[in-house]
Amino acid sequence: MTLPPHAPIHEPIRRTKIVATLGPASDREGVLEAMIRAGVDVVRLNFSHGSAADHRRRLIAVRQIADRLGRSVAALGDLQGPKIRIARFRDGAVVLEEGRPFVLDMALDTEAGDATRVGCDYKQLIDDVTAGDRLLLDDGRLVLEVERV
């Protein structure tokens, strides 16, 4: 059975929800409507990628299509954690050796980093970490364990 293009969708009660991440692929003509017709309950907006304007435009489209189809579709904003930036290394990139101490020095000049220490833009970091905490650098590709503050 095929539904007319503007017919409301009535579904049986489900105990699970379908969550779909929106992005460039869902921007293609007809894709978002097909997703909602297929039963998407929640659209996820990944704020690690795309601009605020992209997310706003996608959410407006979801609301318009869901209203037209008589569907209720929730929106989930996936926010990245805090991005703490390290300063620069004096002589360019450095190689850190596993197990060797490395210091994030809040007082170090922004251009004076070396293989033993580097400055950091988040000066309050010393108030927010304790021994045993893990810090992820480069989107988690590098893991530092806090030994002391």
PDB file of C-alpha atoms in Angstrom:
ATOM      1  CA  MET A   1       0.000   0.000   0.000  1.00  0.00           C
ATOM      2  CA  THR A   2       1.345   3.419  -0.898  1.00  0.00           C
ATOM      3  CA  LEU A   3       0.477   6.515   1.064  1.00  0.00           C
ATOM      4  CA  PRO A   4      -0.422   9.738  -0.691  1.00  0.00           C
ATOM      5  CA  PRO A   5       2.465  12.232  -0.440  1.00  0.00           C
ATOM      6  CA  HIS A   6       0.858  14.312   2.331  1.00  0.00           C
ATOM      7  CA  ALA A   7      -0.925  11.604   4.310  1.00  0.00           C
ATOM      8  CA  PRO A   8      -0.143  11.430   8.038  1.00  0.00           C
ATOM      9  CA  ILE A   9       1.736   8.339   9.089  1.00  0.00           C
ATOM     10  CA  HIS A  10       0.186   6.165  11.800  1.00  0.00           C
ATOM     11  CA  GLU A  11       2.512   3.525  13.197  1.00  0.00           C
ATOM     12  CA  PRO A  12       2.162   0.762  15.747  1.00  0.00           C
ATOM     13  CA  ILE A  13       3.682   1.543  19.164  1.00  0.00           C
ATOM     14  CA  ARG A  14       7.379   0.650  19.240  1.00  0.00           C
ATOM     15  CA  ARG A  15       9.559   0.175  22.291  1.00  0.00           C
ATOM     16  CA  THR A  16      12.667   1.429  20.508  1.00  0.00           C
ATOM     17  CA  LYS A  17      13.479   4.718  18.870  1.00  0.00           C
ATOM     18  CA  ILE A  18      15.256   5.368  15.613  1.00  0.00           C
ATOM     19  CA  VAL A  19      17.948   8.036  15.878  1.00  0.00           C
ATOM     20  CA  ALA A  20      19.464   9.376  12.652  1.00  0.00           C
ATOM     21  CA  THR A  21      22.379  11.772  12.335  1.00  0.00           C
ATOM     22  CA  LEU A  22      21.768  14.583   9.862  1.00  0.00           C
ATOM     23  CA  GLY A  23      24.519  15.771   7.554  1.00  0.00           C
ATOM     24  CA  PRO A  24      25.334  16.465   3.913  1.00  0.00           C
ATOM     25  CA  ALA A  25      23.855  13.124   2.771  1.00  0.00           C
ATOM     26  CA  SER A  26      20.465  13.957   4.319  1.00  0.00           C
ATOM     27  CA  ASP A  27      20.476  17.337   2.545  1.00  0.00           C
ATOM     28  CA  ARG A  28      19.819  15.730  -0.850  1.00  0.00           C
ATOM     29  CA  GLU A  29      16.315  16.274  -2.185  1.00  0.00           C
ATOM     30  CA  GLY A  30      13.798  13.865  -0.694  1.00  0.00           C
ATOM     31  CA  VAL A  31      16.211  12.077   1.665  1.00  0.00           C
ATOM     32  CA  LEU A  32      15.071  13.762   4.876  1.00  0.00           C
ATOM     33  CA  GLU A  33      11.418  13.160   4.091  1.00  0.00           C
ATOM     34  CA  ALA A  34      12.141   9.514   3.285  1.00  0.00           C
ATOM     35  CA  MET A  35      13.939   9.160   6.629  1.00  0.00           C
ATOM     36  CA  ILE A  36      10.981  10.589   8.531  1.00  0.00           C
ATOM     37  CA  ARG A  37       8.505   8.468   6.557  1.00  0.00           C
ATOM     38  CA  ALA A  38      10.648   5.409   7.356  1.00  0.00           C
ATOM     39  CA  GLY A  39      10.155   6.080  11.075  1.00  0.00           C
ATOM     40  CA  VAL A  40      12.960   8.290  12.359  1.00  0.00           C
ATOM     41  CA  ASP A  41      12.009   9.414  15.872  1.00  0.00           C
ATOM     42  CA  VAL A  42      15.038  11.571  16.718  1.00  0.00           C
ATOM     43  CA  VAL A  43      17.369  13.554  14.499  1.00  0.00           C
ATOM     44  CA  ARG A  44      20.891  14.063  15.814  1.00  0.00           C
ATOM     45  CA  LEU A  45      22.761  17.250  15.002  1.00  0.00           C
ATOM     46  CA  ASN A  46      26.502  16.704  15.442  1.00  0.00           C
ATOM     47  CA  PHE A  47      27.885  20.069  16.467  1.00  0.00           C
ATOM     48  CA  SER A  48      31.456  18.830  15.998  1.00  0.00           C
ATOM     49  CA  HIS A  49      30.851  19.201  12.255  1.00  0.00           C
ATOM     50  CA  GLY A  50      29.023  21.764  10.176  1.00  0.00           C
ATOM     51  CA  SER A  51      28.041  25.317  10.925  1.00  0.00           C
ATOM     52  CA  ALA A  52      25.264  26.695  13.093  1.00  0.00           C
ATOM     53  CA  ALA A  53      23.508  27.768   9.895  1.00  0.00           C
ATOM     54  CA  ASP A  54      23.678  24.171   8.550  1.00  0.00           C
ATOM     55  CA  HIS A  55      22.129  22.785  11.734  1.00  0.00           C
ATOM     56  CA  ARG A  56      19.454  25.479  11.871  1.00  0.00           C
ATOM     57  CA  ARG A  57      18.489  24.855   8.218  1.00  0.00           C
ATOM     58  CA  ARG A  58      18.285  21.092   8.774  1.00  0.00           C
ATOM     59  CA  LEU A  59      16.182  21.453  11.921  1.00  0.00           C
ATOM     60  CA  ILE A  60      13.756  23.818  10.186  1.00  0.00           C
ATOM     61  CA  ALA A  61      13.399  21.277   7.375  1.00  0.00           C
ATOM     62  CA  VAL A  62      12.750  18.476   9.907  1.00  0.00           C
ATOM     63  CA  ARG A  63      10.049  20.536  11.622  1.00  0.00           C
ATOM     64  CA  GLN A  64       8.350  21.412   8.319  1.00  0.00           C
ATOM     65  CA  ILE A  65       8.353  17.840   7.028  1.00  0.00           C
ATOM     66  CA  ALA A  66       7.293  16.342  10.372  1.00  0.00           C
ATOM     67  CA  ASP A  67       4.411  18.825  10.658  1.00  0.00           C
ATOM     68  CA  ARG A  68       3.266  18.055   7.137  1.00  0.00           C
ATOM     69  CA  LEU A  69       3.395  14.291   7.816  1.00  0.00           C
ATOM     70  CA  GLY A  70       1.764  14.563  11.227  1.00  0.00           C
ATOM     71  CA  ARG A  71       4.844  13.134  12.926  1.00  0.00           C
ATOM     72  CA  SER A  72       6.612  14.099  16.105  1.00  0.00           C
ATOM     73  CA  VAL A  73      10.388  14.081  15.631  1.00  0.00           C
ATOM     74  CA  ALA A  74      12.702  15.046  18.472  1.00  0.00           C
ATOM     75  CA  ALA A  75      16.040  16.813  17.951  1.00  0.00           C
ATOM     76  CA  LEU A  76      19.229  15.842  19.756  1.00  0.00           C
ATOM     77  CA  GLY A  77      22.127  18.296  19.817  1.00  0.00           C
ATOM     78  CA  ASP A  78      25.392  16.397  20.226  1.00  0.00           C
ATOM     79  CA  LEU A  79      27.833  18.869  21.731  1.00  0.00           C
ATOM     80  CA  GLN A  80      31.534  18.225  21.812  1.00  0.00           C
ATOM     81  CA  GLY A  81      33.349  18.528  25.108  1.00  0.00           C
ATOM     82  CA  PRO A  82      35.649  21.437  25.843  1.00  0.00           C
ATOM     83  CA  LYS A  83      38.456  22.006  23.372  1.00  0.00           C
ATOM     84  CA  ILE A  84      41.598  23.013  25.176  1.00  0.00           C
ATOM     85  CA  ARG A  85      44.343  24.232  22.867  1.00  0.00           C
ATOM     86  CA  ILE A  86      48.017  23.868  23.559  1.00  0.00           C
ATOM     87  CA  ALA A  87      50.392  26.658  22.549  1.00  0.00           C
ATOM     88  CA  ARG A  88      53.157  26.352  19.938  1.00  0.00           C
ATOM     89  CA  PHE A  89      56.447  24.506  19.963  1.00  0.00           C
ATOM     90  CA  ARG A  90      59.523  26.688  19.532  1.00  0.00           C
ATOM     91  CA  ASP A  91      61.130  24.490  16.837  1.00  0.00           C
ATOM     92  CA  GLY A  92      58.058  23.023  15.196  1.00  0.00           C
ATOM     93  CA  ALA A  93      56.434  19.669  15.920  1.00  0.00           C
ATOM     94  CA  VAL A  94      57.838  17.432  18.653  1.00  0.00           C
ATOM     95  CA  VAL A  95      57.687  13.704  19.245  1.00  0.00           C
ATOM     96  CA  LEU A  96      56.532  12.634  22.677  1.00  0.00           C
ATOM     97  CA  GLU A  97      57.836   9.355  24.056  1.00  0.00           C
ATOM     98  CA  GLU A  98      55.398   7.044  25.803  1.00  0.00           C
ATOM     99  CA  GLY A  99      55.885   7.053  29.560  1.00  0.00           C
ATOM    100  CA  ARG A 100      58.098  10.131  29.529  1.00  0.00           C
ATOM    101  CA  PRO A 101      56.866  13.139  31.551  1.00  0.00           C
ATOM    102  CA  PHE A 102      55.385  16.045  29.604  1.00  0.00           C
ATOM    103  CA  VAL A 103      54.213  19.263  31.237  1.00  0.00           C
ATOM    104  CA  LEU A 104      51.309  21.510  30.303  1.00  0.00           C
ATOM    105  CA  ASP A 105      52.724  24.753  31.697  1.00  0.00           C
ATOM    106  CA  MET A 106      50.164  27.520  32.148  1.00  0.00           C
ATOM    107  CA  ALA A 107      52.909  30.118  32.676  1.00  0.00           C
ATOM    108  CA  LEU A 108      55.016  29.187  29.631  1.00  0.00           C
ATOM    109  CA  ASP A 109      55.280  31.648  26.749  1.00  0.00           C
ATOM    110  CA  THR A 110      52.948  30.726  23.884  1.00  0.00           C
ATOM    111  CA  GLU A 111      55.856  30.119  21.470  1.00  0.00           C
ATOM    112  CA  ALA A 112      58.292  28.387  23.856  1.00  0.00           C
ATOM    113  CA  GLY A 113      57.138  24.752  23.878  1.00  0.00           C
ATOM    114  CA  ASP A 114      59.606  21.897  23.485  1.00  0.00           C
ATOM    115  CA  ALA A 115      59.663  18.110  23.896  1.00  0.00           C
ATOM    116  CA  THR A 116      59.309  18.461  27.687  1.00  0.00           C
ATOM    117  CA  ARG A 117      56.604  21.150  28.072  1.00  0.00           C
ATOM    118  CA  VAL A 118      54.182  23.404  26.236  1.00  0.00           C
ATOM    119  CA  GLY A 119      51.895  26.281  27.145  1.00  0.00           C
ATOM    120  CA  CYS A 120      48.122  26.016  27.179  1.00  0.00           C
ATOM    121  CA  ASP A 121      45.331  28.489  26.382  1.00  0.00           C
ATOM    122  CA  TYR A 122      43.092  27.289  29.224  1.00  0.00           C
ATOM    123  CA  LYS A 123      44.747  28.792  32.283  1.00  0.00           C
ATOM    124  CA  GLN A 124      42.102  27.379  34.668  1.00  0.00           C
ATOM    125  CA  LEU A 125      43.106  23.820  33.746  1.00  0.00           C
ATOM    126  CA  ILE A 126      45.186  23.645  36.926  1.00  0.00           C
ATOM    127  CA  ASP A 127      41.987  24.166  38.942  1.00  0.00           C
ATOM    128  CA  ASP A 128      40.007  21.585  36.971  1.00  0.00           C
ATOM    129  CA  VAL A 129      42.305  18.532  36.994  1.00  0.00           C
ATOM    130  CA  THR A 130      43.629  16.266  39.699  1.00  0.00           C
ATOM    131  CA  ALA A 131      46.171  13.467  39.770  1.00  0.00           C
ATOM    132  CA  GLY A 132      44.828  10.425  37.969  1.00  0.00           C
ATOM    133  CA  ASP A 133      42.751  12.382  35.428  1.00  0.00           C
ATOM    134  CA  ARG A 134      43.262  11.663  31.745  1.00  0.00           C
ATOM    135  CA  LEU A 135      43.557  14.443  29.180  1.00  0.00           C
ATOM    136  CA  LEU A 136      42.897  13.680  25.520  1.00  0.00           C
ATOM    137  CA  LEU A 137      44.840  15.684  22.959  1.00  0.00           C
ATOM    138  CA  ASP A 138      44.390  15.748  19.197  1.00  0.00           C
ATOM    139  CA  ASP A 139      40.799  14.456  19.439  1.00  0.00           C
ATOM    140  CA  GLY A 140      41.879  11.519  21.584  1.00  0.00           C
ATOM    141  CA  ARG A 141      44.849  10.365  19.509  1.00  0.00           C
ATOM    142  CA  LEU A 142      47.150  11.317  22.389  1.00  0.00           C
ATOM    143  CA  VAL A 143      46.332  10.512  26.013  1.00  0.00           C
ATOM    144  CA  LEU A 144      48.069  12.216  28.922  1.00  0.00           C
ATOM    145  CA  GLU A 145      47.663  11.028  32.495  1.00  0.00           C
ATOM    146  CA  VAL A 146      47.874  13.743  35.134  1.00  0.00           C
ATOM    147  CA  GLU A 147      50.545  12.767  37.670  1.00  0.00           C
ATOM    148  CA  ARG A 148      50.453  15.995  39.662  1.00  0.00           C
ATOM    149  CA  VAL A 149      49.226  19.570  39.461  1.00  0.00           C
TER     150      VAL A 149
END
